Amino acid sequence: MFSLSLIEHDLPMPPHLLSRPLLDAIKAELERLFLDKVIANLGLCVSVYDIRSVEGGSIHAGEGCSIYRVSFRLLMFKPFNGEVLVGRISGYDDKGLQVSLDFFNDICIPGHLMQFGTVRGPDGRWMLKTEDEDELYLDLDDEIRFLVSSTKYLPIPIKQKEDDPPFSPMQIVGSIKGDGLGLLAWWSADEEEAAAEQ
């Protein structure tokens, strides 16, 4: 789910930060630039892990800041395909469910990647109809275990209409097709029975 990415970057340092110790100032500027941002094919930056090297400090003509070549590692959130995660249902529509991990919200589980027998109820909520004719609803804030099916990095739109949802540069598509996937409440009774048998 998390990985380290080594990056080299030419970092302009504003003069007002140069009164601080150099590594502290560089880390603060790197956090300002990268923290909570998505880098295509690397994922969502969670933190600056460490600074490996700092070179330079030259001032270019016509600029008031010194430029350092910095090599550093970022802690990135990028789940791999097939990884199992647990989140909370944050919304639903006719396409499927929206899931949140608290720090990342752009996760969708489309209807065709849900358990066999999952349909929309009369009130618009998704529900699983079991063989026993039980109706198990997937409600808001329910904890859900899902499999990462794919991660998409979308290009920045040139124009966006006012009624469009906010742009999300990274989207995770999940699946709850399979044993052990779906609402945690569905499987907790089975897990308790298995633990009691042991």
Coordinates of C-alpha atoms in Angstrom, one line a residue:
M1 CA 0.0 0.0 0.0
F2 CA 2.9 2.4 0.8
S3 CA 6.2 2.6 -1.0
L4 CA 9.2 4.9 -1.1
S5 CA 10.1 6.8 -4.3
L6 CA 13.5 8.4 -4.9
I7 CA 13.2 11.8 -6.6
E8 CA 15.7 14.4 -7.8
H9 CA 14.4 17.9 -8.0
D10 CA 15.9 21.4 -8.6
L11 CA 14.4 23.2 -5.7
P12 CA 14.3 27.1 -5.6
M13 CA 14.6 28.2 -1.9
P14 CA 12.8 31.5 -1.1
P15 CA 15.1 33.9 0.8
H16 CA 12.8 34.1 3.8
L17 CA 13.6 30.4 4.5
L18 CA 17.3 30.7 4.5
S19 CA 17.5 31.9 8.1
R20 CA 16.5 28.4 9.1
P21 CA 18.9 25.4 9.2
L22 CA 19.3 24.3 5.5
L23 CA 17.8 20.8 5.9
D24 CA 14.8 22.0 7.8
A25 CA 14.1 24.7 5.2
I26 CA 14.5 22.2 2.4
K27 CA 12.2 19.7 4.1
A28 CA 9.5 22.5 4.7
E29 CA 9.7 23.5 1.1
L30 CA 9.5 19.9 -0.2
E31 CA 6.4 19.3 2.0
R32 CA 4.8 22.5 0.7
L33 CA 5.4 21.3 -2.9
F34 CA 4.6 17.5 -2.7
L35 CA 2.5 16.7 0.4
D36 CA -1.1 15.6 -0.4
K37 CA -0.3 15.8 -4.1
V38 CA -0.6 13.0 -6.7
I39 CA 2.4 12.2 -8.8
A40 CA 1.4 10.3 -12.0
N41 CA 2.3 6.6 -11.8
L42 CA 3.8 7.0 -8.3
G43 CA 0.7 7.7 -6.2
L44 CA -0.3 10.1 -3.4
C45 CA 2.5 11.7 -1.4
V46 CA 2.0 11.1 2.3
S47 CA 5.2 12.5 3.7
V48 CA 8.8 13.4 2.9
Y49 CA 10.7 10.3 4.2
D50 CA 14.3 11.6 4.1
I51 CA 16.7 13.8 2.2
R52 CA 19.5 11.9 0.6
S53 CA 21.7 14.7 -0.8
V54 CA 21.8 18.4 -1.3
E55 CA 24.0 20.0 -4.0
G56 CA 24.4 23.5 -5.3
G57 CA 23.0 26.6 -3.8
S58 CA 23.6 28.8 -6.9
I59 CA 21.7 32.0 -7.6
H60 CA 20.6 32.5 -11.2
A61 CA 20.7 35.9 -12.8
G62 CA 17.5 37.9 -12.2
E63 CA 16.2 35.6 -9.4
G64 CA 16.3 36.2 -5.7
C65 CA 16.4 32.6 -4.5
S66 CA 19.1 30.0 -4.4
I67 CA 18.6 26.7 -6.3
Y68 CA 19.6 23.4 -4.8
R69 CA 19.6 20.0 -6.5
V70 CA 18.0 17.8 -3.9
S71 CA 17.7 14.0 -3.9
F72 CA 15.0 12.8 -1.5
R73 CA 12.5 10.0 -0.9
L74 CA 8.8 10.4 -0.6
L75 CA 6.4 8.0 1.2
M76 CA 3.7 7.3 -1.4
F77 CA 0.3 5.7 -1.2
K78 CA -0.1 3.4 -4.2
P79 CA -1.9 0.2 -3.6
F80 CA -1.0 -2.7 -5.9
N81 CA -3.6 -4.5 -8.0
G82 CA -4.9 -7.4 -6.0
E83 CA -4.3 -5.8 -2.6
V84 CA -7.1 -6.1 -0.1
L85 CA -8.0 -2.9 1.8
V86 CA -10.7 -1.9 4.3
G87 CA -12.6 1.4 4.0
R88 CA -15.9 3.0 4.8
I89 CA -18.8 3.5 2.3
S90 CA -19.0 7.2 1.8
G91 CA -21.7 7.3 -1.0
Y92 CA -23.5 5.5 -3.7
D93 CA -25.2 6.2 -7.0
D94 CA -26.5 4.2 -10.0
K95 CA -22.9 3.3 -11.0
G96 CA -21.8 1.8 -7.7
L97 CA -20.3 2.6 -4.3
Q98 CA -17.8 5.3 -3.2
V99 CA -15.4 4.3 -0.5
S100 CA -13.1 6.3 1.8
L101 CA -9.9 5.4 3.6
D102 CA -10.2 8.6 5.6
F103 CA -7.0 10.1 4.0
F104 CA -8.0 9.1 0.4
N105 CA -11.6 9.3 -0.9
D106 CA -11.4 8.6 -4.7
I107 CA -12.3 4.9 -4.6
C108 CA -15.2 3.4 -6.5
I109 CA -16.7 0.0 -6.6
P110 CA -18.8 -0.3 -9.8
G111 CA -22.0 -2.4 -9.8
H112 CA -20.5 -5.1 -12.1
L113 CA -17.6 -5.7 -9.6
M114 CA -19.9 -6.5 -6.6
Q115 CA -21.0 -9.9 -5.3
F116 CA -23.3 -11.9 -7.5
G117 CA -26.9 -10.9 -6.6
T118 CA -26.1 -7.3 -5.6
V119 CA -28.8 -4.9 -6.9
R120 CA -30.2 -1.5 -6.1
G121 CA -33.1 -1.4 -3.7
P122 CA -36.2 0.7 -4.1
D123 CA -34.7 3.4 -2.0
G124 CA -31.5 3.6 -4.2
R125 CA -29.2 1.8 -1.8
W126 CA -27.3 -1.3 -3.0
M127 CA -28.2 -4.6 -1.4
L128 CA -27.1 -8.2 -1.7
K129 CA -29.9 -10.7 -2.2
T130 CA -28.9 -14.0 -0.7
E131 CA -30.1 -17.5 -1.7
D132 CA -32.2 -17.5 1.5
E133 CA -34.0 -14.3 0.1
D134 CA -32.3 -12.1 2.8
E135 CA -31.6 -8.5 1.8
L136 CA -28.2 -7.3 3.1
Y137 CA -28.0 -3.5 2.6
L138 CA -24.7 -1.7 2.0
D139 CA -25.3 1.5 4.1
L140 CA -23.3 4.7 4.5
D141 CA -20.4 4.4 7.0
D142 CA -20.4 0.6 6.9
E143 CA -16.9 -0.9 6.9
I144 CA -16.2 -2.7 3.6
R145 CA -13.3 -5.0 2.6
F146 CA -12.4 -4.7 -1.1
L147 CA -9.8 -5.8 -3.6
V148 CA -7.9 -3.2 -5.6
S149 CA -8.8 -3.9 -9.3
S150 CA -7.0 -1.0 -10.9
T151 CA -5.5 2.4 -10.3
K152 CA -6.1 5.2 -12.8
Y153 CA -4.1 8.4 -13.2
L154 CA -6.3 10.8 -15.1
P155 CA -5.1 13.7 -17.3
I156 CA -5.9 17.2 -16.0
P157 CA -9.0 18.5 -17.8
I158 CA -8.6 21.6 -19.9
K159 CA -12.2 22.7 -19.2
Q160 CA -14.5 21.7 -16.4
K161 CA -18.2 22.4 -16.2
E162 CA -19.6 24.0 -13.1
D163 CA -21.8 20.9 -12.3
D164 CA -18.9 18.4 -12.8
P165 CA -17.6 16.7 -9.7
P166 CA -14.2 17.9 -8.4
F167 CA -11.3 16.6 -10.5
S168 CA -9.5 13.6 -8.9
P169 CA -6.0 12.9 -10.5
M170 CA -5.9 9.3 -9.0
Q171 CA -8.8 6.9 -8.8
I172 CA -8.9 3.4 -7.4
V173 CA -11.4 0.9 -8.8
G174 CA -12.3 -1.8 -6.3
S175 CA -14.1 -5.1 -6.4
I176 CA -16.1 -7.0 -3.8
K177 CA -16.5 -10.1 -5.9
G178 CA -15.2 -13.0 -4.0
D179 CA -15.1 -14.8 -0.6
G180 CA -14.2 -12.6 2.3
L181 CA -15.0 -9.4 0.4
G182 CA -17.8 -7.0 1.1
L183 CA -19.1 -5.7 4.4
L184 CA -17.1 -6.8 7.4
A185 CA -20.4 -7.6 9.2
W186 CA -21.2 -10.2 6.5
W187 CA -18.1 -12.2 7.4
S188 CA -17.7 -11.6 11.2
A189 CA -20.1 -14.3 12.2
D190 CA -18.2 -16.9 10.0
E191 CA -14.9 -15.7 11.5
E192 CA -16.3 -16.0 15.0
E193 CA -17.6 -19.6 14.3
A194 CA -14.2 -20.6 12.9
A195 CA -12.4 -19.2 15.9
A196 CA -14.7 -21.1 18.3
E197 CA -14.1 -24.4 16.5
Q198 CA -10.4 -24.0 16.9

